[in-house]
mmCIF file with all atom_site columns, C-alpha atoms in Angstrom:
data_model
loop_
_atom_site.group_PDB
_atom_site.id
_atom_site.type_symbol
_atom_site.label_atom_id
_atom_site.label_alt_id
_atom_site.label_comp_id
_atom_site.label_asym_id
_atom_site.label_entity_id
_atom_site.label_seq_id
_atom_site.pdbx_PDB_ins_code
_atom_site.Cartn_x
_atom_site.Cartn_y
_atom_site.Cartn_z
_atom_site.occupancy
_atom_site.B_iso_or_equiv
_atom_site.pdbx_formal_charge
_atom_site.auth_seq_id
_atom_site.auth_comp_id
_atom_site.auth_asym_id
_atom_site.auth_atom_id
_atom_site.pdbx_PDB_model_num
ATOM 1   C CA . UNK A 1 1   ? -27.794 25.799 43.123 1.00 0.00 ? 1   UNK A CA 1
ATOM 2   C CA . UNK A 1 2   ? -25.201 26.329 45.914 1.00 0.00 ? 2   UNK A CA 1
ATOM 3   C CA . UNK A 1 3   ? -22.500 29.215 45.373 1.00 0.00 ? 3   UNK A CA 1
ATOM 4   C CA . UNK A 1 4   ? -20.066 26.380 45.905 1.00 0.00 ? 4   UNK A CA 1
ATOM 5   C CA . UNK A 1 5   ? -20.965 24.393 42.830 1.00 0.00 ? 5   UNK A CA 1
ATOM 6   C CA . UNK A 1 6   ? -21.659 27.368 40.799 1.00 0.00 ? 6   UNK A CA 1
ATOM 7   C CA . UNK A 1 7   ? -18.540 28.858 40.908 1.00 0.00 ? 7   UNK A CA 1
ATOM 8   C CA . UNK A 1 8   ? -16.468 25.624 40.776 1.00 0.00 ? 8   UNK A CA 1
ATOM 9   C CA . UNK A 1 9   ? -18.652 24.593 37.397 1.00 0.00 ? 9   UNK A CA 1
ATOM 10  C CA . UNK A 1 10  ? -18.119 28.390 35.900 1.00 0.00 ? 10  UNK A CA 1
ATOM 11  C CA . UNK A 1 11  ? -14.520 28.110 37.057 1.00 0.00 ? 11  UNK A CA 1
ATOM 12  C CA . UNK A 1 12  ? -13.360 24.881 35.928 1.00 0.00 ? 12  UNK A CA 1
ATOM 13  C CA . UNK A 1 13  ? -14.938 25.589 32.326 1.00 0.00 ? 13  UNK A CA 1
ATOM 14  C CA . UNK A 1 14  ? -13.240 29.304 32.104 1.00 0.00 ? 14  UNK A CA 1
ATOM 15  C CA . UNK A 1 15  ? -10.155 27.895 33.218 1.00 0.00 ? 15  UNK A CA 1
ATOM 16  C CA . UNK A 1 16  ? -10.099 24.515 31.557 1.00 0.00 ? 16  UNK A CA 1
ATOM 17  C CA . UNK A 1 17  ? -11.115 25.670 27.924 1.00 0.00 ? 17  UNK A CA 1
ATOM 18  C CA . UNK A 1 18  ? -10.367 29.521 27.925 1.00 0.00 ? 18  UNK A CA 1
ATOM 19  C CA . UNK A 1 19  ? -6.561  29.072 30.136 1.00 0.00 ? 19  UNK A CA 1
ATOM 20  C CA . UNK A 1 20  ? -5.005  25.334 29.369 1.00 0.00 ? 20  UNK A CA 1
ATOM 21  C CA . UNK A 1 21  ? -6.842  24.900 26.541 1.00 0.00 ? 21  UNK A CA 1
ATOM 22  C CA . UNK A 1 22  ? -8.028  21.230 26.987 1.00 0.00 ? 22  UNK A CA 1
ATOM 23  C CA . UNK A 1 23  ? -9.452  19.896 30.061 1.00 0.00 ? 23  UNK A CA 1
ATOM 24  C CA . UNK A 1 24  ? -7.235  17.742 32.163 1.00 0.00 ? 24  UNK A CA 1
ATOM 25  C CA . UNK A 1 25  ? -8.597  13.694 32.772 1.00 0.00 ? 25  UNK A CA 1
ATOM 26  C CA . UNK A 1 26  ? -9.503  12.784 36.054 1.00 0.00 ? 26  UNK A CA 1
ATOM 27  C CA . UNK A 1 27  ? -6.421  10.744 36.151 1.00 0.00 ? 27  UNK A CA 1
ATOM 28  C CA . UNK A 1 28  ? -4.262  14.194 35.250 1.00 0.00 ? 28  UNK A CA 1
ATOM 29  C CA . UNK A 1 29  ? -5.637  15.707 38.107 1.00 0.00 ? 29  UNK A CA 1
ATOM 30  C CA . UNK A 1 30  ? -2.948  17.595 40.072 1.00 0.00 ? 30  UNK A CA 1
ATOM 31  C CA . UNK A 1 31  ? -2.717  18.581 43.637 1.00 0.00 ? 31  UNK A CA 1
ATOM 32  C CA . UNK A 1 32  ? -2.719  22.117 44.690 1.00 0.00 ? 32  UNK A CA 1
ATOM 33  C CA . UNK A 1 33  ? 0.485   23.295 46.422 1.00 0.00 ? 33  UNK A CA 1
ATOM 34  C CA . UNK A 1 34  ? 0.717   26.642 47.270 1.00 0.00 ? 34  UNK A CA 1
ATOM 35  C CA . UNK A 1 35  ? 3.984   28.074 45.003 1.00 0.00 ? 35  UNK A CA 1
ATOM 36  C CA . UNK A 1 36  ? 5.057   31.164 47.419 1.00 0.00 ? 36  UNK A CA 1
ATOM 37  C CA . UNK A 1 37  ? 6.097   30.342 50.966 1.00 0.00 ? 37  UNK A CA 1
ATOM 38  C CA . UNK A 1 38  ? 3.760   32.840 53.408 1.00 0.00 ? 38  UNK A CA 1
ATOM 39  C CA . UNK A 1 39  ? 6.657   35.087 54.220 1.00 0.00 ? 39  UNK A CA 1
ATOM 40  C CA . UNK A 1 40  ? 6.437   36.317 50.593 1.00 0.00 ? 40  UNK A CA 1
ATOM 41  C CA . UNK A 1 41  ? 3.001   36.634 49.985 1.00 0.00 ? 41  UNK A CA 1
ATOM 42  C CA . UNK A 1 42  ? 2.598   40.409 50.498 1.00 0.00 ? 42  UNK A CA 1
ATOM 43  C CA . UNK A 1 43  ? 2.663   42.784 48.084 1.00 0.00 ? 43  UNK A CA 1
ATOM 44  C CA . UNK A 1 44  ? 2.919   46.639 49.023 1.00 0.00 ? 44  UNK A CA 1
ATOM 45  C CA . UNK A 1 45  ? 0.525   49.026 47.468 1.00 0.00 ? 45  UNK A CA 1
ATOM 46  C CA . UNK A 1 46  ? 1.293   52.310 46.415 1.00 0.00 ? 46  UNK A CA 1
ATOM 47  C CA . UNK A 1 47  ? 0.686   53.902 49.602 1.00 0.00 ? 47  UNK A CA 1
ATOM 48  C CA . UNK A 1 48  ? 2.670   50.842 51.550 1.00 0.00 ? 48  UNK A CA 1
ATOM 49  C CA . UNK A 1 49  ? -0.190  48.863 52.116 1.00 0.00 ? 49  UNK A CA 1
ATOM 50  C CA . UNK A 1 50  ? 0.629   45.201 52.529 1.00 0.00 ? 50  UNK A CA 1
ATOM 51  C CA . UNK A 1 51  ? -1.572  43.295 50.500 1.00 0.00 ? 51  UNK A CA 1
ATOM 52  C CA . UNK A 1 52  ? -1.597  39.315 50.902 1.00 0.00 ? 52  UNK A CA 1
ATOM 53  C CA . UNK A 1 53  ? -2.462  37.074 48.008 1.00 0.00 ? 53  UNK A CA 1
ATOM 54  C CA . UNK A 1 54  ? -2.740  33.510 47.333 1.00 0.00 ? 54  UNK A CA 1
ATOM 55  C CA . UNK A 1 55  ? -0.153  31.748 44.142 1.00 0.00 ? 55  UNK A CA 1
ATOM 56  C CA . UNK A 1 56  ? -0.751  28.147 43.634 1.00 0.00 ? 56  UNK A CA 1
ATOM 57  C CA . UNK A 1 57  ? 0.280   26.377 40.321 1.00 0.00 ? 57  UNK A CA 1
ATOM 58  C CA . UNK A 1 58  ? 2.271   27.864 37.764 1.00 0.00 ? 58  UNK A CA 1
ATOM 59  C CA . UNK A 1 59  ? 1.666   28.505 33.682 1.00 0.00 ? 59  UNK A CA 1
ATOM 60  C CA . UNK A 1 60  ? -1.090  30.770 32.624 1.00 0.00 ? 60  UNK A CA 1
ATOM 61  C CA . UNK A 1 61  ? -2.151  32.949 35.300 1.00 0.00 ? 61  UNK A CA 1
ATOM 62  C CA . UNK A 1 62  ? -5.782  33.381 36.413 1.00 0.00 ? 62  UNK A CA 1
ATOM 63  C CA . UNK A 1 63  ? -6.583  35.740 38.791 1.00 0.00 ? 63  UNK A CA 1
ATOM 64  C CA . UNK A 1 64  ? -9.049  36.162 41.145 1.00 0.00 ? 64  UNK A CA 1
ATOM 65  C CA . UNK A 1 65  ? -10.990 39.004 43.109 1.00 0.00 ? 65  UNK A CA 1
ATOM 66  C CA . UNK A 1 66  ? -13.334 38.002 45.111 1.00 0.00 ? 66  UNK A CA 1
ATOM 67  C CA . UNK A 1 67  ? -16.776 40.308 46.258 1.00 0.00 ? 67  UNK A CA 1
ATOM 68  C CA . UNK A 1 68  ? -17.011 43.170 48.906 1.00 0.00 ? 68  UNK A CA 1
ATOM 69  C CA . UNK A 1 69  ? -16.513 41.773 52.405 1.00 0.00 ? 69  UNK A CA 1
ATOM 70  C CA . UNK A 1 70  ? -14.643 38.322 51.204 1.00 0.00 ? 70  UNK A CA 1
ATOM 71  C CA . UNK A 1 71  ? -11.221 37.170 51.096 1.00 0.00 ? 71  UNK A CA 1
ATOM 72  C CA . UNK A 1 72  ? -8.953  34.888 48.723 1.00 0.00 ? 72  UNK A CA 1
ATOM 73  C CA . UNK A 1 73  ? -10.364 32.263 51.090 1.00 0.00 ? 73  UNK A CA 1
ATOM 74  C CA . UNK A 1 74  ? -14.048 32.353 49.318 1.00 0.00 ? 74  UNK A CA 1
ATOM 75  C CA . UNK A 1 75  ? -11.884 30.819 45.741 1.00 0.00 ? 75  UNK A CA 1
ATOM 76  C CA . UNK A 1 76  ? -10.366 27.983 47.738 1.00 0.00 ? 76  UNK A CA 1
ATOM 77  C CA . UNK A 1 77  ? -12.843 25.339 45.597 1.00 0.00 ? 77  UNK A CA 1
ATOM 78  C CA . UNK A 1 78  ? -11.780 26.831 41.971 1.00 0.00 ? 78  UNK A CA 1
ATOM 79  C CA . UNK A 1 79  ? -7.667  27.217 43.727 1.00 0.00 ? 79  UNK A CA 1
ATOM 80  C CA . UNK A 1 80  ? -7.653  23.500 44.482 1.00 0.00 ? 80  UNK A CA 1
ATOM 81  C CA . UNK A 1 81  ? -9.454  22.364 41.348 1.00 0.00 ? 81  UNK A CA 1
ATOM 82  C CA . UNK A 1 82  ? -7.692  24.257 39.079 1.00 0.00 ? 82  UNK A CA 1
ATOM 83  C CA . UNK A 1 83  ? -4.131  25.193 40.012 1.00 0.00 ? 83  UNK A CA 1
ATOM 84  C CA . UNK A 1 84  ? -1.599  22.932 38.281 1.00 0.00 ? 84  UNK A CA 1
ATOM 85  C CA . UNK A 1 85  ? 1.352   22.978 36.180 1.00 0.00 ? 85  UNK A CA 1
ATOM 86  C CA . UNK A 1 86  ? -0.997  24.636 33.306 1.00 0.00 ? 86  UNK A CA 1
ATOM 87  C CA . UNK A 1 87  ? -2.724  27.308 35.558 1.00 0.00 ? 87  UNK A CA 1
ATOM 88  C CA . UNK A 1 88  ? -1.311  29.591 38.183 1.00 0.00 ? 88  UNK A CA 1
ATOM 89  C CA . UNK A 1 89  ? -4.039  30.863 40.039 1.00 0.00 ? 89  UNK A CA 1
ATOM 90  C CA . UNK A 1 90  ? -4.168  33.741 42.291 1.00 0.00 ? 90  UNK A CA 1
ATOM 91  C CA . UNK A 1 91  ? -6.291  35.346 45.010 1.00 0.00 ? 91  UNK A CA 1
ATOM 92  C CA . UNK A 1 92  ? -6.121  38.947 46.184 1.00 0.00 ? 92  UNK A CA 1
ATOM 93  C CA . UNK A 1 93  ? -7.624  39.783 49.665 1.00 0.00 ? 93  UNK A CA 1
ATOM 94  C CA . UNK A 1 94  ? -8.248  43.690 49.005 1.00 0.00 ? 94  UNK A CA 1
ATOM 95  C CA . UNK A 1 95  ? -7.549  45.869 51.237 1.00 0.00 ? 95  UNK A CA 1
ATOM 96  C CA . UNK A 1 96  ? -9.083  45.792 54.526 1.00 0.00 ? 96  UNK A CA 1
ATOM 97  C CA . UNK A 1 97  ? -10.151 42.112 53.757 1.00 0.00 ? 97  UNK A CA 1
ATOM 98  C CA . UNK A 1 98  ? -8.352  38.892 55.134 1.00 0.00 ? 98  UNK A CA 1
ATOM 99  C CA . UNK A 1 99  ? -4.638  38.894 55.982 1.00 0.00 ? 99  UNK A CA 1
ATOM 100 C CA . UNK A 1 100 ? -3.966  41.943 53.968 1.00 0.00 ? 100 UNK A CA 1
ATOM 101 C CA . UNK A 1 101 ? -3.523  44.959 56.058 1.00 0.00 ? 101 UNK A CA 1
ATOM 102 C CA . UNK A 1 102 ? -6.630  47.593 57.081 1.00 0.00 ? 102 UNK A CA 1
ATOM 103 C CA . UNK A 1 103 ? -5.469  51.198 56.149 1.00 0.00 ? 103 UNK A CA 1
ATOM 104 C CA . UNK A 1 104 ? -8.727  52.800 56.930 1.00 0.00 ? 104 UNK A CA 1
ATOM 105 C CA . UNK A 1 105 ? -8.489  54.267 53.373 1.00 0.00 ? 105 UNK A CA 1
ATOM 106 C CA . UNK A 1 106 ? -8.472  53.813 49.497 1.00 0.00 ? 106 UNK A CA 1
ATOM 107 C CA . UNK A 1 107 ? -12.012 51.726 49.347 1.00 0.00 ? 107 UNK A CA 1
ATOM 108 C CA . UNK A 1 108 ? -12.285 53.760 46.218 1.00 0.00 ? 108 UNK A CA 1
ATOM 109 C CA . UNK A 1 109 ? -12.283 51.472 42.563 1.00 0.00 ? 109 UNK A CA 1
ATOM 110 C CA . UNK A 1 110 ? -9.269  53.934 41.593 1.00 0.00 ? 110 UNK A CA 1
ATOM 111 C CA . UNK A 1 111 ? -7.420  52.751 44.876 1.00 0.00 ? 111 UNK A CA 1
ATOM 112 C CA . UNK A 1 112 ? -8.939  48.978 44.645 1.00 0.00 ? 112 UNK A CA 1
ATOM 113 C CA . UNK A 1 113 ? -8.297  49.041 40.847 1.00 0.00 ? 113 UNK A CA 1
ATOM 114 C CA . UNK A 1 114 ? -4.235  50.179 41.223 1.00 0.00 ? 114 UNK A CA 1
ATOM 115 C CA . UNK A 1 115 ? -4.116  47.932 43.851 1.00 0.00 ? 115 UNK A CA 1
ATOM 116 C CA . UNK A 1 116 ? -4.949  44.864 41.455 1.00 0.00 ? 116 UNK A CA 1
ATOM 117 C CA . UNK A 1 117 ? -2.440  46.726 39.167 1.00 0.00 ? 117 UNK A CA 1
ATOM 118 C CA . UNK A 1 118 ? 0.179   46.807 41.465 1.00 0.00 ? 118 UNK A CA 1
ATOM 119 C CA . UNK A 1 119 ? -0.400  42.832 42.237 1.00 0.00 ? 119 UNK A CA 1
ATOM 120 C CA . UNK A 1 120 ? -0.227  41.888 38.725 1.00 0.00 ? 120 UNK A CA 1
ATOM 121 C CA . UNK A 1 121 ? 3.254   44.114 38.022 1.00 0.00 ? 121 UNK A CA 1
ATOM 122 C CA . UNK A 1 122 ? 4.956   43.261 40.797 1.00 0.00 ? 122 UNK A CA 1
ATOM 123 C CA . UNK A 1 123 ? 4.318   39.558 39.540 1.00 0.00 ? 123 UNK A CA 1
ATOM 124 C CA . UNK A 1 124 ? 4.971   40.272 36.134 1.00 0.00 ? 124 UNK A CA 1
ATOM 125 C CA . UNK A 1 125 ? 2.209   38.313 34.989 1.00 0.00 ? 125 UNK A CA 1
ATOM 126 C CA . UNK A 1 126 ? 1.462   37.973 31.264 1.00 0.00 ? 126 UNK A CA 1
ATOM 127 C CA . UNK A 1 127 ? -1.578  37.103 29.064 1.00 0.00 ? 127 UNK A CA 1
ATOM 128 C CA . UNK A 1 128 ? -3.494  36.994 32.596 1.00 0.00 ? 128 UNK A CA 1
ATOM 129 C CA . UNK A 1 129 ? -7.532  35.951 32.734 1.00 0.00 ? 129 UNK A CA 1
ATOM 130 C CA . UNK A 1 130 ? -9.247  38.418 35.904 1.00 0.00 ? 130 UNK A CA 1
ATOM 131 C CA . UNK A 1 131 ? -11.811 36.510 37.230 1.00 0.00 ? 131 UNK A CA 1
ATOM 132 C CA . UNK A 1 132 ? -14.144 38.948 39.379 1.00 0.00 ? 132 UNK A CA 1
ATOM 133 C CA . UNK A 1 133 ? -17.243 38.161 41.718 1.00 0.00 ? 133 UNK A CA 1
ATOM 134 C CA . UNK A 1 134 ? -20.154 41.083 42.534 1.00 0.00 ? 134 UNK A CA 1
ATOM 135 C CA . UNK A 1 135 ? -17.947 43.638 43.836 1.00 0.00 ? 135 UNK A CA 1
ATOM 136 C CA . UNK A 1 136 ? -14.964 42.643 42.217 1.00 0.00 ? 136 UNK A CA 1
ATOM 137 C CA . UNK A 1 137 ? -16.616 42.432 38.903 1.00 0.00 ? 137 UNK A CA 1
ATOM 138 C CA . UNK A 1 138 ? -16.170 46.670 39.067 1.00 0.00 ? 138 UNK A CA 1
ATOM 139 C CA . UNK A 1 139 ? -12.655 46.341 40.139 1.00 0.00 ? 139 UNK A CA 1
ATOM 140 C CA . UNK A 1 140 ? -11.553 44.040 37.105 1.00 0.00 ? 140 UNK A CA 1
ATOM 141 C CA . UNK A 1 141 ? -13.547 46.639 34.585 1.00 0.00 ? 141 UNK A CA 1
ATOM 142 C CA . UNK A 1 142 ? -11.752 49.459 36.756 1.00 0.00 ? 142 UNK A CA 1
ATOM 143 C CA . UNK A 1 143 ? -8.439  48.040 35.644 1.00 0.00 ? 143 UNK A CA 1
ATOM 144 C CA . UNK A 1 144 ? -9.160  46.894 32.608 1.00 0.00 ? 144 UNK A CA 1
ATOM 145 C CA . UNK A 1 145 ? -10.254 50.417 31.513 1.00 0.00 ? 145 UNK A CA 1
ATOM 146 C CA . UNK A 1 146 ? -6.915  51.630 32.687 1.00 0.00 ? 146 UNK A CA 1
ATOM 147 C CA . UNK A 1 147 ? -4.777  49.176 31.583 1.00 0.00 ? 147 UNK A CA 1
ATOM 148 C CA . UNK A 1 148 ? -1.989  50.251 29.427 1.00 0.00 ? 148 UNK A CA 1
ATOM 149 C CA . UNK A 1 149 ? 0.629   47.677 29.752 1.00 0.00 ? 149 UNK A CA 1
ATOM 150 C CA . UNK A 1 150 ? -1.847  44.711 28.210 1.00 0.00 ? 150 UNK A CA 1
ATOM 151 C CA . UNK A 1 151 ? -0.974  41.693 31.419 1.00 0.00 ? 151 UNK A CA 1
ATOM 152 C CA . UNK A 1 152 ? -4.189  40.986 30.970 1.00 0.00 ? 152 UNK A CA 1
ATOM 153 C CA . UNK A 1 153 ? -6.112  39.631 28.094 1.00 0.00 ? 153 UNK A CA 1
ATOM 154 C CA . UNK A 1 154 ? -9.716  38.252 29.057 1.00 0.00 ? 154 UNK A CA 1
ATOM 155 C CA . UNK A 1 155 ? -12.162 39.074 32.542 1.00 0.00 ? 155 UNK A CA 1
ATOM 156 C CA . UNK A 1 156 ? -14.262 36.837 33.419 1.00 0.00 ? 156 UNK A CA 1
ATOM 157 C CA . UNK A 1 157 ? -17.261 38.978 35.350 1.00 0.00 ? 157 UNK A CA 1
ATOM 158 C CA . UNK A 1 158 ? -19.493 36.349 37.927 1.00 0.00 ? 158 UNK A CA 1
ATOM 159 C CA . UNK A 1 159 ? -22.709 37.809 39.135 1.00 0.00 ? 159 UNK A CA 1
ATOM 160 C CA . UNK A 1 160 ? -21.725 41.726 38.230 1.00 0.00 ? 160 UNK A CA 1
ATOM 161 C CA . UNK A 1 161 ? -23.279 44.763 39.604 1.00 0.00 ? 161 UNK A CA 1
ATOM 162 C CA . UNK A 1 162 ? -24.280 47.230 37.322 1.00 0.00 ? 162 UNK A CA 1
ATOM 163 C CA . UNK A 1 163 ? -24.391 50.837 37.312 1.00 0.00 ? 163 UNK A CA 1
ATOM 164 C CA . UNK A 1 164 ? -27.489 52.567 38.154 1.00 0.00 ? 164 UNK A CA 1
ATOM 165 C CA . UNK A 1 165 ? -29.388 52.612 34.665 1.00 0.00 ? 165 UNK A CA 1
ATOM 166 C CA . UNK A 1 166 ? -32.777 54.368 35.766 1.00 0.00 ? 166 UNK A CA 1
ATOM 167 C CA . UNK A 1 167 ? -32.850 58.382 35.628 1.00 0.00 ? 167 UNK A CA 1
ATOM 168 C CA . UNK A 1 168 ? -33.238 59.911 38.975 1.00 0.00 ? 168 UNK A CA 1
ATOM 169 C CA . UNK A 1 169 ? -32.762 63.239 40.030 1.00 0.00 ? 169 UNK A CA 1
ATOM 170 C CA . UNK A 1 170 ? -28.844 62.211 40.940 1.00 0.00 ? 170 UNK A CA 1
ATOM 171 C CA . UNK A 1 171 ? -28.359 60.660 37.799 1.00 0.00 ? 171 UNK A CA 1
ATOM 172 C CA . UNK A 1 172 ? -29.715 62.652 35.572 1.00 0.00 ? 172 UNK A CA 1
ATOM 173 C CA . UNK A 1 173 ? -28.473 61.024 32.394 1.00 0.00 ? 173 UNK A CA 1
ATOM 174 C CA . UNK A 1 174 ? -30.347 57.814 32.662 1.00 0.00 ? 174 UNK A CA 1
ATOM 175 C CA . UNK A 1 175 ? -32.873 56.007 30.970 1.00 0.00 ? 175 UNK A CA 1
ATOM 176 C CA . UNK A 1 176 ? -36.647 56.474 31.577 1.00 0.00 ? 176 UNK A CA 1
ATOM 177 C CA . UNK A 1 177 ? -38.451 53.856 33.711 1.00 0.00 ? 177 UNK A CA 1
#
């Protein structure tokens, strides 16, 4: 199965049943117009890192972090197919990544992690769905473990990489092979 039609069939059944609630007809289907003009699509991070994102639609907002080494440009399948009056749907490209800028620091999950805070504030998003992908499947669990102010409300985690379960001598606390 290509990555394509994966993530558009996971996608359009998270955001379809779990978001709107009931799946628009074919006949409903809306076109995808971005809803910020480019000019505004930065947000700064805490250190004054520009980071760009992608808003199209409005209504319930899903957003979406894409893995290591990709942009917002690797949703653009699940942004078209989804974003609509129902579903505001939103991309971050993380630091470093994309349009956003390259600060040759904060690649930690804290850093990544506040950044996706900072995004979701500074939109004052509510009852928000984080959709993650490899990579950014840590940064959504990063948040959500930090999350206080309770934007967000389900995390969706594609193809997640997991800790390091197997003891070895630096990580001493793990299981037996």
């Amino acid at each position: 199965m290509h990555r394509r039609s994966l993530l558009e069939s996971l996608a359009s059944w998270v955001g379809l049943t779990a978001v709107a609630g009931a799946p628009l007809s074919a006949h409903a289907r809306p076109t995808a117009v971005p809803r910020t003009p480019a000019a505004r699509s930065f947000v700064r991070a805490d250190d004054g890192t520009a980071l760009f994102y992608q808003d199209w639609g409005s209504g319930r907002p899903l957003v979406f972090v894409a893995p290591w080494g990709l942009n917002s440009q690797w949703w653009e399948y699940q942004l078209a197919a989804l974003a609509s009056p129902d579903v505001r749907c939103i991309a971050l490209d993380r630091r470093g990544h994309g349009r956003s800028d390259q600060p040759g620091r904060g690649y930690d999950f804290d850093t990544l992690a506040t950044d996706l805070a900072r995004l979701i504030d500074q939109l004052a998003l509510r009852n928000a769905t984080l959709v993650g992908h490899s990579m950014g499947c840590a940064e959504v669990v990063r948040y959500r473990s930090r999350d206080r102010g309770g934007r967000v409300t389900r995390a969706v985690l594609v193809a997640t990489i997991t800790p390091l379960i197997v003891r070895t001598s630096d990580n001493p606390d793990g299981v037996e092979r």
